[in-house]
Amino acid sequence: MSLSILRLHHSTLRPSLIRRLTQCRNYSSKPPDYAFAFDIDGVLLRGRTPLPGATKSLRKLQDNHVPFILLTNGGGKHESERTEELSRLLDVPITEDMFIQSHTPFKGLVGRYNSVLAVGGEEVGEGEGWKNDKIGKSGEGGVREVAERHWGPTLHIIIDLLLSARGELGTYSNTNGVEVPGKGKYQNNNQPDVWWSNNDLWWQGEYHLPRLGQGGFRAAVEGVWSKITDGEELRATTIGKPFKETYAYAESVLNNLLKKDMGEQARVKRVYMVGDNPRSDIMGANGYGWYSLLLETGVFKRDREGGEAALKDDMRPRQILKNVEAAVDFGMSRGGTS
């Protein structure tokens, strides 16, 4: 795959990284039958700083021709921009086909909606394929973006749209509060559909304590909506980890990476999910039949929220390991055998 397609430029990458980019896809005649999926924040990076062993571990996988992807509930940037940034930070070539962020699957919704309000970082909607035009009063086609980090005004815009007539800002539907059998009293007048790209309550950034993620913002929206509507549930669709649709998509990406180089018969038998969040990484991996590895470098801490004893049912990992290097060594020593 050429550098121009990946939007990675010689001026932004170290020479050693460029050489690795041209070498990392040259699989041997007998490829591994296992693969890895890594969360990013709290697993590979703390903010913009690589965690100990992150670069070494990814290079080890590439040197041994073991396919892997980065599977994150983060987002806010186009995949090309984010993979270029990750390649620089980790000093490992990361291409777009090795990277899935929370809103990547939204590409499948292009053509389904004429108007989109993208709540998140810059270029989210446009990056996933929607034309970037301002939404007008009558709901003309296009995408309008607001920043999720500004919770107050963003929440107000969302509530205004959910109470509107046909998604027109500044209107109020005369069907609000009117019972529709099987649908409730609200969201029955062609208001916008609601999609959440991830459900993480916490995420691990540069600060030493976890920060509220999109799941926190979702809780705020749902709490206000419940108060306004006297207990009505907000109808919405959620993707991202831990939901099975995201893991199915991720596994198909891993198999496509292997098939691209080794032919249609190549197939991944086991996927090691390396994460730091029991409620997303581990729950999703267990629910989809992947081998879950929980790290102590991010959200999960043995001295917080009950520690290991609180890991019940689908949140209990197959293994708890100190860091990403230990996880890669563990997975490579066992491979794809059951």
mmCIF file of C-alpha atoms in Angstrom:
data_model
loop_
_atom_site.group_PDB
_atom_site.id
_atom_site.type_symbol
_atom_site.label_atom_id
_atom_site.label_comp_id
_atom_site.label_asym_id
_atom_site.label_seq_id
_atom_site.Cartn_x
_atom_site.Cartn_y
_atom_site.Cartn_z
ATOM 1 C CA MET A 1 0.000 0.000 0.000
ATOM 2 C CA SER A 2 1.473 3.338 -1.046
ATOM 3 C CA LEU A 3 2.213 6.199 1.288
ATOM 4 C CA SER A 4 -0.028 8.532 -0.704
ATOM 5 C CA ILE A 5 -3.078 6.346 -0.074
ATOM 6 C CA LEU A 6 -2.303 6.289 3.636
ATOM 7 C CA ARG A 7 -1.737 10.037 3.701
ATOM 8 C CA LEU A 8 1.526 9.434 5.548
ATOM 9 C CA HIS A 9 4.343 11.627 4.289
ATOM 10 C CA HIS A 10 8.097 11.191 4.441
ATOM 11 C CA SER A 11 8.368 14.608 6.041
ATOM 12 C CA THR A 12 6.374 13.487 9.079
ATOM 13 C CA LEU A 13 7.830 10.000 9.614
ATOM 14 C CA ARG A 14 11.228 8.828 10.769
ATOM 15 C CA PRO A 15 13.249 6.937 8.120
ATOM 16 C CA SER A 16 13.153 3.804 10.270
ATOM 17 C CA LEU A 17 9.373 4.043 10.366
ATOM 18 C CA ILE A 18 9.140 4.325 6.582
ATOM 19 C CA ARG A 19 11.253 1.189 6.196
ATOM 20 C CA ARG A 20 9.021 -0.694 8.641
ATOM 21 C CA LEU A 21 5.933 0.439 6.723
ATOM 22 C CA THR A 22 7.188 -1.252 3.564
ATOM 23 C CA GLN A 23 8.238 -4.407 5.411
ATOM 24 C CA CYS A 24 5.491 -5.085 7.957
ATOM 25 C CA ARG A 25 3.025 -6.689 5.507
ATOM 26 C CA ASN A 26 5.456 -9.245 4.050
ATOM 27 C CA TYR A 27 3.978 -12.305 5.742
ATOM 28 C CA SER A 28 5.714 -15.652 5.761
ATOM 29 C CA SER A 29 4.170 -18.649 3.960
ATOM 30 C CA LYS A 30 2.628 -19.844 7.235
ATOM 31 C CA PRO A 31 0.955 -16.854 8.873
ATOM 32 C CA PRO A 32 -0.139 -16.933 12.510
ATOM 33 C CA ASP A 33 -3.718 -18.039 13.145
ATOM 34 C CA TYR A 34 -4.227 -15.447 15.871
ATOM 35 C CA ALA A 35 -4.368 -11.667 16.086
ATOM 36 C CA PHE A 36 -4.492 -8.800 18.569
ATOM 37 C CA ALA A 37 -6.872 -5.907 19.096
ATOM 38 C CA PHE A 38 -5.615 -3.066 21.284
ATOM 39 C CA ASP A 39 -7.422 -0.264 22.991
ATOM 40 C CA ILE A 40 -5.321 2.915 22.865
ATOM 41 C CA ASP A 41 -5.834 5.187 25.883
ATOM 42 C CA GLY A 42 -4.529 3.475 29.007
ATOM 43 C CA VAL A 43 -3.072 0.601 26.967
ATOM 44 C CA LEU A 44 -0.656 2.091 24.424
ATOM 45 C CA LEU A 45 -0.755 5.787 25.323
ATOM 46 C CA ARG A 46 -1.296 8.046 28.314
ATOM 47 C CA GLY A 47 -2.393 11.232 26.604
ATOM 48 C CA ARG A 48 0.276 11.679 23.930
ATOM 49 C CA THR A 49 2.963 9.705 25.748
ATOM 50 C CA PRO A 50 3.578 6.033 24.899
ATOM 51 C CA LEU A 51 3.201 3.728 27.880
ATOM 52 C CA PRO A 52 6.188 1.536 28.757
ATOM 53 C CA GLY A 53 6.585 -1.343 26.320
ATOM 54 C CA ALA A 54 3.991 -0.073 23.809
ATOM 55 C CA THR A 55 6.312 0.578 20.867
ATOM 56 C CA LYS A 56 8.404 -2.509 21.603
ATOM 57 C CA SER A 57 5.295 -4.729 21.696
ATOM 58 C CA LEU A 58 3.809 -3.493 18.422
ATOM 59 C CA ARG A 59 7.167 -3.828 16.676
ATOM 60 C CA LYS A 60 7.481 -7.357 18.001
ATOM 61 C CA LEU A 61 4.128 -8.265 16.467
ATOM 62 C CA GLN A 62 5.057 -6.734 13.126
ATOM 63 C CA ASP A 63 8.466 -8.413 13.138
ATOM 64 C CA ASN A 64 6.725 -11.763 13.697
ATOM 65 C CA HIS A 65 3.991 -11.007 11.120
ATOM 66 C CA VAL A 66 1.159 -11.137 13.666
ATOM 67 C CA PRO A 67 -1.791 -9.009 12.482
ATOM 68 C CA PHE A 68 -3.265 -6.449 14.865
ATOM 69 C CA ILE A 69 -5.669 -3.530 14.918
ATOM 70 C CA LEU A 70 -6.220 -0.592 17.223
ATOM 71 C CA LEU A 71 -9.834 -0.683 18.406
ATOM 72 C CA THR A 72 -10.805 2.399 20.355
ATOM 73 C CA ASN A 73 -13.933 4.083 21.622
ATOM 74 C CA GLY A 74 -12.123 7.354 21.089
ATOM 75 C CA GLY A 75 -12.673 9.552 18.077
ATOM 76 C CA GLY A 76 -13.032 13.140 16.971
ATOM 77 C CA LYS A 77 -10.604 13.061 14.039
ATOM 78 C CA HIS A 78 -10.612 11.496 10.593
ATOM 79 C CA GLU A 79 -8.957 8.069 10.459
ATOM 80 C CA SER A 80 -6.182 9.314 8.165
ATOM 81 C CA GLU A 81 -5.244 12.110 10.553
ATOM 82 C CA ARG A 82 -5.408 9.907 13.619
ATOM 83 C CA THR A 83 -3.327 7.063 12.148
ATOM 84 C CA GLU A 84 -0.649 9.510 11.012
ATOM 85 C CA GLU A 85 -0.556 10.925 14.548
ATOM 86 C CA LEU A 86 -0.404 7.473 16.148
ATOM 87 C CA SER A 87 2.399 6.424 13.812
ATOM 88 C CA ARG A 88 4.465 9.363 14.989
ATOM 89 C CA LEU A 89 3.671 8.965 18.690
ATOM 90 C CA LEU A 90 4.285 5.209 18.778
ATOM 91 C CA ASP A 91 7.064 5.170 16.150
ATOM 92 C CA VAL A 92 5.279 2.231 14.529
ATOM 93 C CA PRO A 93 3.504 2.353 11.136
ATOM 94 C CA ILE A 94 -0.266 2.363 11.714
ATOM 95 C CA THR A 95 -2.377 2.384 8.552
ATOM 96 C CA GLU A 96 -6.079 3.158 8.200
ATOM 97 C CA ASP A 97 -6.971 -0.479 7.650
ATOM 98 C CA MET A 98 -5.442 -1.296 11.059
ATOM 99 C CA PHE A 99 -7.500 1.302 12.904
ATOM 100 C CA ILE A 100 -11.124 1.394 14.078
ATOM 101 C CA GLN A 101 -12.415 4.277 16.178
ATOM 102 C CA SER A 102 -15.847 4.707 17.675
ATOM 103 C CA HIS A 103 -17.465 6.473 14.723
ATOM 104 C CA THR A 104 -15.744 4.512 11.922
ATOM 105 C CA PRO A 105 -18.845 2.285 11.432
ATOM 106 C CA PHE A 106 -20.900 5.447 10.785
ATOM 107 C CA LYS A 107 -19.538 5.306 7.248
ATOM 108 C CA GLY A 108 -22.217 2.691 6.670
ATOM 109 C CA LEU A 109 -24.916 5.293 7.383
ATOM 110 C CA VAL A 110 -23.906 7.619 4.545
ATOM 111 C CA GLY A 111 -26.914 7.951 2.251
ATOM 112 C CA ARG A 112 -29.381 7.018 4.970
ATOM 113 C CA TYR A 113 -29.779 10.576 6.300
ATOM 114 C CA ASN A 114 -29.991 13.921 4.504
ATOM 115 C CA SER A 115 -29.102 16.011 7.565
ATOM 116 C CA VAL A 116 -26.759 15.115 10.410
ATOM 117 C CA LEU A 117 -25.799 16.840 13.655
ATOM 118 C CA ALA A 118 -22.348 15.428 14.486
ATOM 119 C CA VAL A 119 -21.557 15.851 18.184
ATOM 120 C CA GLY A 120 -17.831 15.485 18.768
ATOM 121 C CA GLY A 121 -14.480 16.756 17.567
ATOM 122 C CA GLU A 122 -13.803 18.610 14.367
ATOM 123 C CA GLU A 123 -14.363 16.905 11.004
ATOM 124 C CA VAL A 124 -16.242 13.925 12.506
ATOM 125 C CA GLY A 125 -19.220 14.047 10.175
ATOM 126 C CA GLU A 126 -17.341 15.132 7.072
ATOM 127 C CA GLY A 127 -14.659 12.536 7.739
ATOM 128 C CA GLU A 128 -17.197 9.729 7.724
ATOM 129 C CA GLY A 129 -18.585 10.763 4.349
ATOM 130 C CA TRP A 130 -21.307 13.367 4.918
ATOM 131 C CA LYS A 131 -21.154 16.606 2.961
ATOM 132 C CA ASN A 132 -20.296 19.515 5.244
ATOM 133 C CA ASP A 133 -23.091 22.053 4.744
ATOM 134 C CA LYS A 134 -24.855 24.001 7.446
ATOM 135 C CA ILE A 135 -28.249 22.587 8.408
ATOM 136 C CA GLY A 136 -30.925 25.132 7.644
ATOM 137 C CA LYS A 137 -34.253 25.786 9.328
ATOM 138 C CA SER A 138 -36.078 23.351 7.093
ATOM 139 C CA GLY A 139 -33.489 20.608 7.546
ATOM 140 C CA GLU A 140 -31.633 20.898 4.269
ATOM 141 C CA GLY A 141 -29.033 18.231 3.633
ATOM 142 C CA GLY A 142 -25.670 18.471 5.317
ATOM 143 C CA VAL A 143 -23.757 17.998 8.532
ATOM 144 C CA ARG A 144 -23.482 20.480 11.370
ATOM 145 C CA GLU A 145 -20.926 19.844 14.109
ATOM 146 C CA VAL A 146 -20.985 20.810 17.767
ATOM 147 C CA ALA A 147 -18.351 20.011 20.381
ATOM 148 C CA GLU A 148 -19.264 17.402 22.973
ATOM 149 C CA ARG A 149 -16.741 18.928 25.382
ATOM 150 C CA HIS A 150 -19.107 21.901 25.818
ATOM 151 C CA TRP A 151 -21.809 19.922 27.564
ATOM 152 C CA GLY A 152 -24.246 22.720 28.416
ATOM 153 C CA PRO A 153 -24.940 24.311 25.006
ATOM 154 C CA THR A 154 -24.529 20.980 23.203
ATOM 155 C CA LEU A 155 -27.106 19.306 25.445
ATOM 156 C CA HIS A 156 -29.509 22.191 24.823
ATOM 157 C CA ILE A 157 -29.244 21.828 21.035
ATOM 158 C CA ILE A 158 -29.901 18.084 21.276
ATOM 159 C CA ILE A 159 -32.951 18.585 23.508
ATOM 160 C CA ASP A 160 -34.283 21.323 21.178
ATOM 161 C CA LEU A 161 -34.054 18.948 18.211
ATOM 162 C CA LEU A 162 -35.681 16.052 20.078
ATOM 163 C CA LEU A 163 -38.627 18.270 21.035
ATOM 164 C CA SER A 164 -38.881 19.873 17.599
ATOM 165 C CA ALA A 165 -41.260 19.270 14.725
ATOM 166 C CA ARG A 166 -39.461 17.223 12.040
ATOM 167 C CA GLY A 167 -36.021 18.225 13.310
ATOM 168 C CA GLU A 168 -36.454 21.950 12.610
ATOM 169 C CA LEU A 169 -34.617 24.029 15.218
ATOM 170 C CA GLY A 170 -36.799 26.652 16.866
ATOM 171 C CA THR A 171 -40.006 24.613 16.570
ATOM 172 C CA TYR A 172 -41.903 22.552 19.140
ATOM 173 C CA SER A 173 -43.854 19.481 18.087
ATOM 174 C CA ASN A 174 -47.562 19.408 18.900
ATOM 175 C CA THR A 175 -47.245 15.631 19.334
ATOM 176 C CA ASN A 176 -45.037 15.952 22.425
ATOM 177 C CA GLY A 177 -46.792 14.364 25.396
ATOM 178 C CA VAL A 178 -49.320 12.556 23.207
ATOM 179 C CA GLU A 179 -49.277 8.786 23.729
ATOM 180 C CA VAL A 180 -48.601 6.682 20.625
ATOM 181 C CA PRO A 181 -49.218 2.956 21.263
ATOM 182 C CA GLY A 182 -45.942 1.088 21.453
ATOM 183 C CA LYS A 183 -43.823 4.237 21.034
ATOM 184 C CA GLY A 184 -44.471 6.442 24.038
ATOM 185 C CA LYS A 185 -45.219 10.165 24.193
ATOM 186 C CA TYR A 186 -42.154 11.665 22.517
ATOM 187 C CA GLN A 187 -39.917 11.289 19.434
ATOM 188 C CA ASN A 188 -42.948 10.597 17.245
ATOM 189 C CA ASN A 189 -42.805 13.528 14.807
ATOM 190 C CA ASN A 190 -39.805 12.736 12.606
ATOM 191 C CA GLN A 191 -37.295 14.085 15.072
ATOM 192 C CA PRO A 192 -33.662 13.095 14.389
ATOM 193 C CA ASP A 193 -32.583 9.552 15.222
ATOM 194 C CA VAL A 194 -30.005 9.397 18.018
ATOM 195 C CA TRP A 195 -26.801 7.367 17.594
ATOM 196 C CA TRP A 196 -24.146 6.992 20.275
ATOM 197 C CA SER A 197 -20.723 5.937 19.016
ATOM 198 C CA ASN A 198 -19.546 4.618 22.380
ATOM 199 C CA ASN A 199 -20.819 4.011 25.889
ATOM 200 C CA ASP A 200 -17.662 4.511 27.981
ATOM 201 C CA LEU A 201 -18.406 6.221 31.267
ATOM 202 C CA TRP A 202 -14.669 6.597 31.983
ATOM 203 C CA TRP A 203 -11.548 6.895 29.867
ATOM 204 C CA GLN A 204 -7.897 7.295 30.802
ATOM 205 C CA GLY A 205 -6.186 10.447 29.562
ATOM 206 C CA GLU A 206 -3.088 12.292 30.723
ATOM 207 C CA TYR A 207 -4.567 13.098 34.129
ATOM 208 C CA HIS A 208 -3.854 10.427 36.736
ATOM 209 C CA LEU A 209 -7.583 9.863 37.427
ATOM 210 C CA PRO A 210 -10.013 8.646 34.730
ATOM 211 C CA ARG A 211 -12.136 11.304 33.008
ATOM 212 C CA LEU A 212 -15.807 11.114 31.987
ATOM 213 C CA GLY A 213 -16.275 9.837 28.455
ATOM 214 C CA GLN A 214 -19.204 9.856 26.044
ATOM 215 C CA GLY A 215 -21.068 7.549 28.412
ATOM 216 C CA GLY A 216 -21.022 10.373 30.955
ATOM 217 C CA PHE A 217 -22.438 12.820 28.420
ATOM 218 C CA ARG A 218 -25.045 10.238 27.437
ATOM 219 C CA ALA A 219 -26.070 9.870 31.092
ATOM 220 C CA ALA A 220 -26.450 13.652 31.306
ATOM 221 C CA VAL A 221 -28.621 13.812 28.171
ATOM 222 C CA GLU A 222 -30.767 10.876 29.280
ATOM 223 C CA GLY A 223 -31.144 12.309 32.789
ATOM 224 C CA VAL A 224 -32.328 15.682 31.498
ATOM 225 C CA TRP A 225 -34.592 13.990 28.937
ATOM 226 C CA SER A 226 -36.188 11.864 31.643
ATOM 227 C CA LYS A 227 -36.876 14.948 33.774
ATOM 228 C CA ILE A 228 -38.362 16.888 30.846
ATOM 229 C CA THR A 229 -40.575 14.032 29.666
ATOM 230 C CA ASP A 230 -41.662 12.735 33.070
ATOM 231 C CA GLY A 231 -39.683 9.510 32.852
ATOM 232 C CA GLU A 232 -39.723 8.703 29.127
ATOM 233 C CA GLU A 233 -36.779 6.646 27.882
ATOM 234 C CA LEU A 234 -34.686 8.256 25.171
ATOM 235 C CA ARG A 235 -34.846 6.062 22.078
ATOM 236 C CA ALA A 236 -31.352 5.695 20.629
ATOM 237 C CA THR A 237 -28.922 3.263 18.998
ATOM 238 C CA THR A 238 -25.488 2.606 20.484
ATOM 239 C CA ILE A 239 -22.413 1.159 18.755
ATOM 240 C CA GLY A 240 -18.767 0.897 19.809
ATOM 241 C CA LYS A 241 -17.379 -1.332 22.529
ATOM 242 C CA PRO A 242 -18.857 -3.433 24.167
ATOM 243 C CA PHE A 243 -21.539 -3.995 21.507
ATOM 244 C CA LYS A 244 -21.263 -7.056 19.279
ATOM 245 C CA GLU A 245 -21.650 -5.147 16.022
ATOM 246 C CA THR A 246 -18.348 -3.394 16.633
ATOM 247 C CA TYR A 247 -16.519 -6.638 17.439
ATOM 248 C CA ALA A 248 -17.979 -8.353 14.385
ATOM 249 C CA TYR A 249 -16.767 -5.461 12.244
ATOM 250 C CA ALA A 250 -13.331 -5.588 13.911
ATOM 251 C CA GLU A 251 -12.949 -9.327 13.370
ATOM 252 C CA SER A 252 -13.841 -8.941 9.701
ATOM 253 C CA VAL A 253 -11.123 -6.275 9.424
ATOM 254 C CA LEU A 254 -8.554 -8.614 10.980
ATOM 255 C CA ASN A 255 -9.509 -11.440 8.637
ATOM 256 C CA ASN A 256 -9.356 -9.094 5.649
ATOM 257 C CA LEU A 257 -5.842 -8.025 6.644
ATOM 258 C CA LEU A 258 -4.753 -11.652 6.635
ATOM 259 C CA LYS A 259 -6.634 -12.592 3.464
ATOM 260 C CA LYS A 260 -5.242 -9.614 1.588
ATOM 261 C CA ASP A 261 -1.744 -11.022 1.879
ATOM 262 C CA MET A 262 -2.270 -14.763 2.250
ATOM 263 C CA GLY A 263 -5.369 -15.586 0.220
ATOM 264 C CA GLU A 264 -9.023 -16.293 0.907
ATOM 265 C CA GLN A 265 -8.349 -19.423 2.989
ATOM 266 C CA ALA A 266 -6.457 -17.546 5.715
ATOM 267 C CA ARG A 267 -8.485 -17.058 8.876
ATOM 268 C CA VAL A 268 -7.865 -15.815 12.394
ATOM 269 C CA LYS A 269 -8.740 -18.464 14.988
ATOM 270 C CA ARG A 270 -8.253 -16.391 18.122
ATOM 271 C CA VAL A 271 -8.256 -12.664 18.839
ATOM 272 C CA TYR A 272 -6.597 -11.304 21.972
ATOM 273 C CA MET A 273 -8.364 -8.145 23.139
ATOM 274 C CA VAL A 274 -5.972 -5.998 25.183
ATOM 275 C CA GLY A 275 -7.800 -3.312 27.136
ATOM 276 C CA ASP A 276 -8.003 -1.349 30.363
ATOM 277 C CA ASN A 277 -11.774 -0.897 30.718
ATOM 278 C CA PRO A 278 -13.780 -3.872 32.048
ATOM 279 C CA ARG A 279 -17.111 -2.370 30.971
ATOM 280 C CA SER A 280 -16.149 -1.943 27.323
ATOM 281 C CA ASP A 281 -12.983 -3.808 26.282
ATOM 282 C CA ILE A 282 -13.479 -6.886 28.447
ATOM 283 C CA MET A 283 -17.260 -7.154 28.383
ATOM 284 C CA GLY A 284 -17.290 -6.809 24.603
ATOM 285 C CA ALA A 285 -14.473 -9.299 24.057
ATOM 286 C CA ASN A 286 -16.061 -11.900 26.312
ATOM 287 C CA GLY A 287 -19.451 -11.417 24.685
ATOM 288 C CA TYR A 288 -18.020 -12.002 21.225
ATOM 289 C CA GLY A 289 -15.807 -14.950 22.105
ATOM 290 C CA TRP A 290 -12.444 -13.179 22.032
ATOM 291 C CA TYR A 291 -9.706 -13.821 24.597
ATOM 292 C CA SER A 292 -9.809 -10.890 27.020
ATOM 293 C CA LEU A 293 -6.670 -9.425 28.628
ATOM 294 C CA LEU A 294 -7.154 -6.630 31.172
ATOM 295 C CA LEU A 295 -4.284 -4.266 31.940
ATOM 296 C CA GLU A 296 -3.552 -2.254 35.081
ATOM 297 C CA THR A 297 -2.251 0.804 33.207
ATOM 298 C CA GLY A 298 -5.543 2.629 32.634
ATOM 299 C CA VAL A 299 -9.117 2.709 33.943
ATOM 300 C CA PHE A 300 -8.900 -0.530 35.926
ATOM 301 C CA LYS A 301 -7.112 -0.252 39.245
ATOM 302 C CA ARG A 302 -7.044 -2.913 41.946
ATOM 303 C CA ASP A 303 -7.661 -0.214 44.577
ATOM 304 C CA ARG A 304 -10.658 1.452 42.821
ATOM 305 C CA GLU A 305 -14.338 0.508 42.709
ATOM 306 C CA GLY A 306 -13.842 -2.885 44.324
ATOM 307 C CA GLY A 307 -10.847 -3.866 42.205
ATOM 308 C CA GLU A 308 -10.669 -7.445 40.988
ATOM 309 C CA ALA A 309 -13.527 -8.559 43.263
ATOM 310 C CA ALA A 310 -15.902 -6.268 41.321
ATOM 311 C CA LEU A 311 -15.170 -7.991 38.005
ATOM 312 C CA LYS A 312 -18.309 -10.107 37.719
ATOM 313 C CA ASP A 313 -19.732 -12.142 34.857
ATOM 314 C CA ASP A 314 -18.854 -10.653 31.434
ATOM 315 C CA MET A 315 -16.526 -8.075 33.004
ATOM 316 C CA ARG A 316 -14.177 -10.774 34.311
ATOM 317 C CA PRO A 317 -11.146 -11.077 31.988
ATOM 318 C CA ARG A 318 -9.349 -14.265 31.109
ATOM 319 C CA GLN A 319 -6.174 -12.700 32.489
ATOM 320 C CA ILE A 320 -5.160 -9.538 34.361
ATOM 321 C CA LEU A 321 -1.698 -8.366 33.332
ATOM 322 C CA LYS A 322 0.606 -5.546 34.350
ATOM 323 C CA ASN A 323 1.087 -3.865 30.972
ATOM 324 C CA VAL A 324 0.850 -4.227 27.200
ATOM 325 C CA GLU A 325 4.234 -5.929 26.898
ATOM 326 C CA ALA A 326 3.102 -8.674 29.270
ATOM 327 C CA ALA A 327 -0.117 -9.049 27.267
ATOM 328 C CA VAL A 328 1.677 -9.453 23.942
ATOM 329 C CA ASP A 329 4.121 -11.958 25.416
ATOM 330 C CA PHE A 330 1.214 -13.903 26.903
ATOM 331 C CA GLY A 331 -0.738 -14.032 23.634
ATOM 332 C CA MET A 332 2.242 -14.882 21.458
ATOM 333 C CA SER A 333 3.227 -17.733 23.770
ATOM 334 C CA ARG A 334 -0.218 -19.312 23.318
ATOM 335 C CA GLY A 335 -1.130 -18.408 19.756
ATOM 336 C CA GLY A 336 -4.466 -19.439 18.312
ATOM 337 C CA THR A 337 -4.889 -22.831 19.937
ATOM 338 C CA SER A 338 -7.858 -23.354 22.231
#
